[in-house]
CSV table of N, CA, C and O in Angstrom, one decimal:
chain,number,residue,atom,x,y,z
A,26,MET,N,109.6,137.1,86.7
A,26,MET,CA,109.6,136.2,88.1
A,26,MET,C,111.0,136.6,88.8
A,26,MET,O,110.5,136.5,90.0
A,27,ALA,N,111.8,136.9,88.3
A,27,ALA,CA,113.3,137.2,89.2
A,27,ALA,C,112.3,138.4,90.3
A,27,ALA,O,113.1,138.4,91.1
A,28,ALA,N,111.9,139.5,89.5
A,28,ALA,CA,111.3,140.6,90.2
A,28,ALA,C,110.7,140.1,91.2
A,28,ALA,O,110.8,140.6,92.8
A,29,ARG,N,109.6,139.4,91.3
A,29,ARG,CA,108.8,138.4,92.3
A,29,ARG,C,109.8,137.5,93.6
A,29,ARG,O,109.5,138.1,94.5
A,30,LEU,N,110.6,136.8,92.6
A,30,LEU,CA,111.5,136.3,93.9
A,30,LEU,C,112.6,137.5,94.4
A,30,LEU,O,112.1,136.9,96.1
A,31,ILE,N,112.8,138.2,94.2
A,31,ILE,CA,113.3,139.6,94.6
A,31,ILE,C,113.0,140.0,95.8
A,31,ILE,O,112.8,140.4,97.0
A,32,ALA,N,111.3,140.5,95.5
A,32,ALA,CA,110.3,141.4,96.4
A,32,ALA,C,110.1,140.2,97.4
A,32,ALA,O,109.8,140.9,98.8
A,33,LYS,N,110.0,139.1,97.1
A,33,LYS,CA,109.8,138.2,98.2
A,33,LYS,C,110.8,138.0,99.3
A,33,LYS,O,110.4,138.1,100.7
A,34,ILE,N,112.0,138.1,99.1
A,34,ILE,CA,113.2,137.9,99.9
A,34,ILE,C,113.1,139.1,100.5
A,34,ILE,O,113.6,139.0,102.0
A,35,VAL,N,112.9,140.4,99.8
A,35,VAL,CA,113.2,141.5,100.4
A,35,VAL,C,112.3,141.4,101.6
A,35,VAL,O,112.2,142.2,103.0
A,36,PHE,N,110.8,141.1,101.3
A,36,PHE,CA,109.7,141.4,102.8
A,36,PHE,C,110.1,139.9,103.3
A,36,PHE,O,109.9,140.9,104.6
A,37,THR,N,110.5,139.4,103.6
A,37,THR,CA,111.0,138.2,104.3
A,37,THR,C,111.7,138.7,105.0
A,37,THR,O,111.4,138.4,106.5
A,38,SER,N,112.6,139.3,104.4
A,38,SER,CA,113.7,139.7,105.6
A,38,SER,C,113.4,140.8,106.3
A,38,SER,O,113.6,141.0,107.8
A,39,GLY,N,112.4,141.8,105.8
A,39,GLY,CA,111.9,142.8,106.5
A,39,GLY,C,111.3,142.5,107.6
A,39,GLY,O,111.4,143.1,108.7
A,40,THR,N,110.4,141.8,107.3
A,40,THR,CA,109.5,141.1,108.5
A,40,THR,C,110.5,140.5,109.9
A,40,THR,O,110.2,140.2,110.8
A,41,VAL,N,111.5,139.4,109.1
A,41,VAL,CA,112.3,139.1,109.9
A,41,VAL,C,112.6,140.1,111.1
A,41,VAL,O,113.2,140.0,112.3
A,42,LEU,N,113.4,141.1,110.0
A,42,LEU,CA,114.1,142.5,110.8
A,42,LEU,C,113.3,142.6,112.3
A,42,LEU,O,113.5,142.9,113.1
A,43,VAL,N,111.9,143.2,111.5
A,43,VAL,CA,111.3,144.0,112.6
A,43,VAL,C,111.0,143.0,113.7
A,43,VAL,O,110.7,143.5,114.6
A,44,ARG,N,110.7,141.6,113.7
A,44,ARG,CA,110.2,140.8,114.5
A,44,ARG,C,111.2,141.0,115.9
A,44,ARG,O,111.0,140.8,116.9
A,45,SER,N,112.8,140.7,115.1
A,45,SER,CA,113.4,140.9,116.1
A,45,SER,C,114.0,141.9,116.8
A,45,SER,O,114.2,141.9,118.1
A,46,ILE,N,113.8,143.1,116.0
A,46,ILE,CA,113.5,144.7,116.7
A,46,ILE,C,112.7,144.7,118.1
A,46,ILE,O,112.8,145.0,119.1
A,47,GLN,N,111.4,143.9,117.8
A,47,GLN,CA,109.9,143.9,118.6
A,47,GLN,C,110.3,142.8,119.4
A,47,GLN,O,110.5,142.9,120.9
A,48,MET,N,111.0,141.8,119.8
A,48,MET,CA,111.8,141.3,120.5
A,48,MET,C,112.2,141.7,121.5
A,48,MET,O,112.7,141.5,122.7
A,49,ALA,N,113.5,142.8,120.8
A,49,ALA,CA,114.5,143.4,121.2
A,49,ALA,C,114.2,144.1,122.6
A,49,ALA,O,114.8,144.4,123.5
A,50,TYR,N,113.3,144.4,121.6
A,50,TYR,CA,112.4,145.8,122.9
A,50,TYR,C,111.8,145.2,124.0
A,50,TYR,O,111.9,145.9,125.1
A,51,LYS,N,111.0,144.1,123.7
A,51,LYS,CA,110.3,143.7,124.5
A,51,LYS,C,111.4,143.3,126.1
A,51,LYS,O,110.7,142.9,127.5
A,52,GLN,N,112.1,142.4,125.3
A,52,GLN,CA,113.5,142.1,126.4
A,52,GLN,C,113.8,143.0,127.0
A,52,GLN,O,114.1,143.2,127.9
A,53,ALA,N,114.0,144.5,126.4
A,53,ALA,CA,114.5,145.2,127.0
A,53,ALA,C,114.3,145.8,128.5
A,53,ALA,O,114.0,146.3,129.3
A,54,LEU,N,112.4,146.0,128.1
A,54,LEU,CA,111.4,146.6,128.5
A,54,LEU,C,111.3,145.8,129.9
A,54,LEU,O,110.9,146.1,131.3
A,55,LEU,N,111.4,144.4,129.8
A,55,LEU,CA,111.3,143.5,131.5
A,55,LEU,C,112.3,143.5,132.1
A,55,LEU,O,112.3,143.6,133.0
A,56,GLN,N,113.9,143.8,131.2
A,56,GLN,CA,114.9,143.8,132.1
A,56,GLN,C,114.5,145.5,132.9
A,56,GLN,O,114.9,145.1,133.9
A,57,ALA,N,114.2,146.4,132.1
A,57,ALA,CA,114.4,147.9,133.2
A,57,ALA,C,113.2,147.5,134.5
A,57,ALA,O,113.1,148.2,135.2
A,58,GLU,N,112.1,146.8,133.5
A,58,GLU,CA,110.9,146.7,134.9
A,58,GLU,C,111.2,145.9,136.0
A,58,GLU,O,111.0,145.9,136.9
A,59,SER,N,112.2,145.1,136.0
A,59,SER,CA,112.6,143.9,136.8
A,59,SER,C,114.0,144.5,137.3
A,59,SER,O,114.3,143.7,138.8
A,60,GLY,N,114.3,145.6,137.0
A,60,GLY,CA,115.4,146.5,137.6
A,60,GLY,C,116.9,145.8,137.5
A,60,GLY,O,117.8,146.4,138.0
A,61,MET,N,116.9,145.4,136.9
A,61,MET,CA,118.0,144.6,136.1
A,61,MET,C,119.1,145.1,135.6
A,61,MET,O,120.1,145.4,135.2
A,62,GLY,N,118.3,146.3,134.3
A,62,GLY,CA,119.1,147.2,133.6
A,62,GLY,C,120.4,146.6,133.1
A,62,GLY,O,119.8,145.3,132.4
A,63,ALA,N,121.5,147.3,132.8
A,63,ALA,CA,122.5,146.8,132.2
A,63,ALA,C,122.8,145.3,132.3
A,63,ALA,O,123.2,144.9,131.4
A,64,ALA,N,122.8,145.0,133.7
A,64,ALA,CA,123.6,144.3,134.3
A,64,ALA,C,122.8,142.4,133.8
A,64,ALA,O,123.4,141.8,133.6
A,65,ALA,N,121.5,142.8,132.6
A,65,ALA,CA,121.0,141.8,132.7
A,65,ALA,C,121.7,140.8,130.8
A,65,ALA,O,122.0,139.9,130.8
A,66,GLY,N,122.4,142.2,131.0
A,66,GLY,CA,123.0,141.8,129.6
A,66,GLY,C,124.1,140.7,129.3
A,66,GLY,O,124.7,140.2,128.4
A,67,SER,N,124.7,141.1,130.6
A,67,SER,CA,125.9,140.4,130.7
A,67,SER,C,125.3,139.0,131.3
A,67,SER,O,126.6,138.2,131.6
A,68,MET,N,124.3,138.6,131.8
A,68,MET,CA,123.8,137.6,132.0
A,68,MET,C,123.8,136.0,131.1
A,68,MET,O,123.4,136.6,130.3
A,69,ASP,N,124.0,134.9,131.6
A,69,ASP,CA,124.3,133.9,130.8
A,69,ASP,C,122.8,133.6,130.5
A,69,ASP,O,121.8,133.8,131.4
A,70,VAL,N,122.6,132.7,129.1
A,70,VAL,CA,121.2,132.8,129.1
A,70,VAL,C,120.7,131.5,129.9
A,70,VAL,O,119.3,131.5,130.0
A,71,LYS,N,121.4,130.7,130.2
A,71,LYS,CA,121.3,130.1,131.0
A,71,LYS,C,120.4,129.9,133.0
A,71,LYS,O,120.9,129.2,133.7
A,72,SER,N,120.8,131.4,133.0
A,72,SER,CA,120.9,131.9,134.4
A,72,SER,C,119.4,131.9,135.1
A,72,SER,O,118.5,131.4,134.4
A,73,LYS,N,119.4,131.5,136.3
A,73,LYS,CA,118.4,131.5,137.1
A,73,LYS,C,117.7,132.3,137.0
A,73,LYS,O,117.6,133.4,136.5
A,74,MET,N,115.7,132.3,137.0
A,74,MET,CA,114.8,133.0,136.8
A,74,MET,C,114.8,133.7,137.9
A,74,MET,O,115.1,133.4,139.2
A,75,SER,N,114.4,135.0,138.2
A,75,SER,CA,114.5,136.0,138.8
A,75,SER,C,113.0,135.3,139.7
A,75,SER,O,112.2,135.4,138.7
A,76,PRO,N,112.9,136.1,141.1
A,76,PRO,CA,112.0,136.0,141.9
A,76,PRO,C,111.1,136.7,141.3
A,76,PRO,O,109.5,136.6,141.1
A,77,ILE,N,111.0,138.0,140.8
A,77,ILE,CA,110.2,138.8,139.5
A,77,ILE,C,109.0,138.2,138.7
A,77,ILE,O,108.5,138.2,138.4
A,78,GLU,N,110.1,137.7,138.0
A,78,GLU,CA,110.1,137.0,137.1
A,78,GLU,C,108.8,135.6,137.7
A,78,GLU,O,107.9,135.3,136.7
A,79,ALA,N,109.4,134.7,138.2
A,79,ALA,CA,108.5,133.6,138.8
A,79,ALA,C,107.1,134.2,139.0
A,79,ALA,O,106.0,133.7,138.9
A,80,ARG,N,107.0,135.5,140.4
A,80,ARG,CA,106.0,135.9,140.4
A,80,ARG,C,105.0,136.4,139.5
A,80,ARG,O,103.7,135.6,139.4
A,81,LYS,N,105.4,136.3,138.0
A,81,LYS,CA,104.8,136.6,137.0
A,81,LYS,C,104.3,135.7,136.6
A,81,LYS,O,103.0,135.6,136.0
A,82,ILE,N,105.3,134.6,136.1
A,82,ILE,CA,104.4,133.8,135.2
A,82,ILE,C,103.4,132.9,136.4
A,82,ILE,O,102.6,132.4,135.9
A,83,LEU,N,103.4,133.1,137.8
A,83,LEU,CA,102.6,131.8,138.5
A,83,LEU,C,100.9,133.5,138.6
A,83,LEU,O,100.3,132.9,139.8
A,84,GLY,N,101.6,134.5,138.3
A,84,GLY,CA,100.4,135.8,138.5
A,84,GLY,C,100.1,135.9,139.6
A,84,GLY,O,99.2,136.6,140.2
A,85,LEU,N,101.8,136.0,140.5
A,85,LEU,CA,101.8,136.8,141.8
A,85,LEU,C,102.1,138.1,142.5
A,85,LEU,O,102.1,138.3,143.2
A,86,GLU,N,102.0,138.7,140.7
A,86,GLU,CA,102.6,139.9,141.1
A,86,GLU,C,102.0,141.1,141.9
A,86,GLU,O,102.8,141.6,142.3
A,87,ASN,N,100.3,141.1,141.8
A,87,ASN,CA,100.3,142.1,142.5
A,87,ASN,C,99.7,141.4,144.3
A,87,ASN,O,99.3,141.9,145.0
A,88,VAL,N,100.4,140.5,144.0
A,88,VAL,CA,100.3,139.9,146.3
A,88,VAL,C,101.3,140.7,146.6
A,88,VAL,O,102.4,140.6,146.4
A,89,GLU,N,101.1,141.3,147.6
A,89,GLU,CA,101.9,141.6,148.4
A,89,GLU,C,102.8,141.0,149.1
A,89,GLU,O,103.9,141.1,148.8
A,90,THR,N,102.3,140.1,150.4
A,90,THR,CA,103.3,138.8,150.4
A,90,THR,C,103.0,137.7,149.6
A,90,THR,O,101.8,136.7,149.9
A,91,VAL,N,104.0,136.6,149.6
A,91,VAL,CA,103.5,135.5,149.2
A,91,VAL,C,103.9,134.3,149.7
A,91,VAL,O,104.8,134.4,150.4
A,92,SER,N,103.2,133.1,150.0
A,92,SER,CA,103.5,132.6,151.0
A,92,SER,C,103.9,130.9,150.2
A,92,SER,O,103.1,130.7,149.5
A,93,LYS,N,104.2,129.6,151.2
A,93,LYS,CA,104.2,128.7,150.2
A,93,LYS,C,103.3,128.1,149.7
A,93,LYS,O,103.1,127.5,148.7
A,94,GLU,N,102.2,128.5,150.5
A,94,GLU,CA,100.5,127.7,149.8
A,94,GLU,C,100.1,128.6,149.0
A,94,GLU,O,99.5,127.8,147.9
A,95,ASP,N,100.6,129.8,148.5
A,95,ASP,CA,100.0,130.6,147.6
A,95,ASP,C,100.8,130.1,146.4
A,95,ASP,O,100.1,129.7,145.0
A,96,ILE,N,102.0,130.1,146.4
A,96,ILE,CA,102.6,129.5,145.7
A,96,ILE,C,102.2,128.0,144.9
A,96,ILE,O,102.0,127.9,143.8
A,97,ASP,N,102.1,127.1,146.1
A,97,ASP,CA,101.4,126.0,145.5
A,97,ASP,C,100.3,125.6,145.0
A,97,ASP,O,100.1,125.1,143.8
A,98,LYS,N,99.3,126.8,145.4
A,98,LYS,CA,98.0,126.7,145.0
A,98,LYS,C,97.8,127.5,143.5
A,98,LYS,O,97.3,126.2,142.9
A,99,LYS,N,98.9,128.3,143.0
A,99,LYS,CA,99.0,128.7,141.8
A,99,LYS,C,99.6,127.9,140.7
A,99,LYS,O,99.6,127.2,139.6
A,100,TYR,N,100.9,127.0,140.9
A,100,TYR,CA,101.6,125.9,140.5
A,100,TYR,C,100.1,125.1,139.8
A,100,TYR,O,100.4,124.9,138.9
A,101,ASN,N,99.6,124.5,141.1
A,101,ASN,CA,98.7,123.2,140.6
A,101,ASN,C,97.6,123.8,139.8
A,101,ASN,O,97.1,122.6,138.8
A,102,GLU,N,97.0,125.1,140.1
A,102,GLU,CA,96.2,126.0,139.2
A,102,GLU,C,96.7,125.4,138.0
A,102,GLU,O,95.8,124.9,136.8
A,103,LEU,N,97.9,126.3,137.2
A,103,LEU,CA,98.5,126.4,135.9
A,103,LEU,C,99.0,125.1,135.4
A,103,LEU,O,98.7,125.0,134.4
A,104,LEU,N,99.5,124.6,136.5
A,104,LEU,CA,99.8,123.3,135.9
A,104,LEU,C,98.6,122.3,135.1
A,104,LEU,O,98.8,121.7,134.0
A,105,ALA,N,97.5,122.1,135.7
A,105,ALA,CA,96.3,121.8,135.3
A,105,ALA,C,95.8,122.3,134.0
A,105,ALA,O,95.6,121.7,133.5
A,106,ILE,N,95.8,123.7,134.0
A,106,ILE,CA,95.2,124.3,132.7
A,106,ILE,C,96.1,123.9,131.7
A,106,ILE,O,95.8,124.1,130.3
A,107,ASN,N,97.7,124.3,131.8
A,107,ASN,CA,98.3,123.7,130.4
A,107,ASN,C,98.6,122.1,130.5
A,107,ASN,O,100.0,121.7,129.9
A,108,ASP,N,98.1,121.5,131.0
A,108,ASP,CA,98.3,119.7,130.5
A,108,ASP,C,98.4,119.6,129.6
A,108,ASP,O,97.0,120.1,128.5
A,109,PRO,N,99.8,119.0,128.6
A,109,PRO,CA,99.5,118.5,127.5
A,109,PRO,C,98.7,117.5,126.5
A,109,PRO,O,97.8,117.7,125.7
A,110,LYS,N,97.8,117.1,127.7
A,110,LYS,CA,97.3,115.9,127.4
A,110,LYS,C,95.6,116.7,127.3
A,110,LYS,O,95.1,115.9,126.3
A,111,ASP,N,95.8,117.9,127.3
A,111,ASP,CA,94.7,118.3,127.3
A,111,ASP,C,94.9,119.8,126.4
A,111,ASP,O,93.8,120.5,126.4
A,112,GLY,N,95.8,119.9,125.7
A,112,GLY,CA,96.1,120.4,124.4
A,112,GLY,C,96.9,121.7,125.1
A,112,GLY,O,96.9,122.5,124.1
A,113,GLY,N,97.5,121.4,126.1
A,113,GLY,CA,97.9,122.4,126.8
A,113,GLY,C,99.8,122.7,126.3
A,113,GLY,O,100.0,121.9,125.6
A,114,SER,N,100.4,123.2,127.0
A,114,SER,CA,101.8,123.7,126.8
A,114,SER,C,103.1,122.5,127.3
A,114,SER,O,103.2,123.5,128.5
A,115,GLU,N,103.9,122.2,127.0
A,115,GLU,CA,104.9,121.6,128.3
A,115,GLU,C,106.2,122.9,128.2
A,115,GLU,O,106.3,122.5,129.6
A,116,TYR,N,106.2,123.4,127.1
A,116,TYR,CA,106.7,124.9,127.6
A,116,TYR,C,106.7,125.6,128.8
A,116,TYR,O,107.3,125.9,129.4
A,117,LEU,N,105.3,126.0,128.5
A,117,LEU,CA,104.6,126.3,129.8
A,117,LEU,C,104.7,125.5,131.0
A,117,LEU,O,104.8,126.4,132.1
A,118,GLN,N,104.6,124.3,131.0
A,118,GLN,CA,104.8,123.8,132.2
A,118,GLN,C,105.9,123.7,132.9
A,118,GLN,O,106.5,124.1,134.0
A,119,ILE,N,106.9,124.0,132.1
A,119,ILE,CA,108.3,123.9,132.2
A,119,ILE,C,108.6,125.5,133.3
A,119,ILE,O,109.1,125.2,134.3
A,120,LYS,N,108.3,126.3,132.7
A,120,LYS,CA,108.0,127.6,133.2
A,120,LYS,C,107.6,127.9,134.8
A,120,LYS,O,107.9,128.2,135.3
A,121,ILE,N,106.4,127.3,134.9
A,121,ILE,CA,105.6,127.0,135.6
A,121,ILE,C,106.5,126.5,136.8
A,121,ILE,O,106.9,126.9,137.6
A,122,SER,N,107.1,126.0,136.6
A,122,SER,CA,107.6,124.4,137.4
A,122,SER,C,108.8,124.9,137.7
A,122,SER,O,109.0,125.2,139.0
A,123,GLY,N,109.8,125.9,137.1
A,123,GLY,CA,110.9,126.6,137.5
A,123,GLY,C,110.8,127.7,138.4
A,123,GLY,O,111.3,128.2,139.2
A,124,ALA,N,109.1,128.7,138.2
A,124,ALA,CA,108.8,130.0,138.8
A,124,ALA,C,108.3,129.3,140.2
A,124,ALA,O,109.1,129.6,141.0
A,125,LYS,N,107.9,127.8,140.3
A,125,LYS,CA,107.7,127.3,141.6
A,125,LYS,C,108.8,127.1,142.2
A,125,LYS,O,109.4,127.5,143.3
A,126,HIS,N,110.0,126.7,141.5
A,126,HIS,CA,111.3,126.5,142.4
A,126,HIS,C,112.1,127.4,142.8
A,126,HIS,O,112.4,127.9,143.8
A,127,CYS,N,112.2,128.6,142.0
A,127,CYS,CA,112.7,130.1,142.1
A,127,CYS,C,111.9,130.4,143.4
A,127,CYS,O,112.7,131.0,144.2
A,128,LEU,N,110.6,130.6,143.2
A,128,LEU,CA,109.9,131.2,144.8
A,128,LEU,C,110.3,130.5,145.9
A,128,LEU,O,110.6,130.8,146.8
A,129,HIS,N,110.3,129.0,145.9
A,129,HIS,CA,110.4,128.4,146.9
A,129,HIS,C,112.0,128.5,147.5
A,129,HIS,O,112.1,128.2,148.8
A,130,SER,N,112.6,128.6,146.5
A,130,SER,CA,114.3,128.8,147.1
A,130,SER,C,114.3,130.2,147.5
A,130,SER,O,115.1,130.4,148.5
A,131,ALA,N,113.7,130.7,147.2
A,131,ALA,CA,113.9,132.2,147.6
A,131,ALA,C,113.3,132.6,149.0
A,131,ALA,O,113.9,133.3,150.0
A,132,LEU,N,112.2,131.9,149.3
A,132,LEU,CA,111.4,131.8,150.7
A,132,LEU,C,112.2,131.2,151.4
A,132,LEU,O,112.8,131.8,152.7
A,133,LYS,N,113.1,129.7,151.4
A,133,LYS,CA,114.0,129.3,152.0
A,133,LYS,C,114.9,129.8,152.5
A,133,LYS,O,115.2,129.9,153.5
A,134,GLU,N,115.5,131.0,151.3
A,134,GLU,CA,116.9,131.5,152.2
A,134,GLU,C,116.9,132.8,152.5
A,134,GLU,O,116.7,133.6,152.7
A,135,GLY,N,115.1,132.8,152.2
A,135,GLY,CA,114.7,134.4,153.4
A,135,GLY,C,114.8,135.5,152.6
A,135,GLY,O,115.1,136.7,152.6
A,136,LYS,N,114.8,135.8,151.2
A,136,LYS,CA,114.5,136.7,150.4
A,136,LYS,C,113.6,137.1,150.4
A,136,LYS,O,112.7,136.6,150.3
A,137,LYS,N,113.7,138.4,149.9
A,137,LYS,CA,112.2,139.1,150.0
A,137,LYS,C,111.3,138.7,148.4
A,137,LYS,O,112.5,139.1,147.3
A,138,ILE,N,110.6,138.3,148.3
A,138,ILE,CA,109.9,138.2,147.0
A,138,ILE,C,108.9,138.8,146.9
A,138,ILE,O,107.8,138.9,146.0
């Protein structure tokens, strides 16, 4: 019985460790891909979303130039798809809204997105 409990604890700990490593690796890839590199490690968790991340969330990463109309169209599409009343995710709606606001702010400031 004790051996079984110890085996279960070891297995669970190993699973948690593997998942943590996978998440860290994915985060490192995203940081490298977005060009943030080592500077991203020092960023606050509550930092603003980058325009690159916002474009990915809205599915506009392959669009050469993004207009306010493109952003609004994709925002409305994704918000409707992820409506919690229809089984969608409130978390995803928050991310979609954040992406829209990030890109609108970047356009207003004249930043290249």
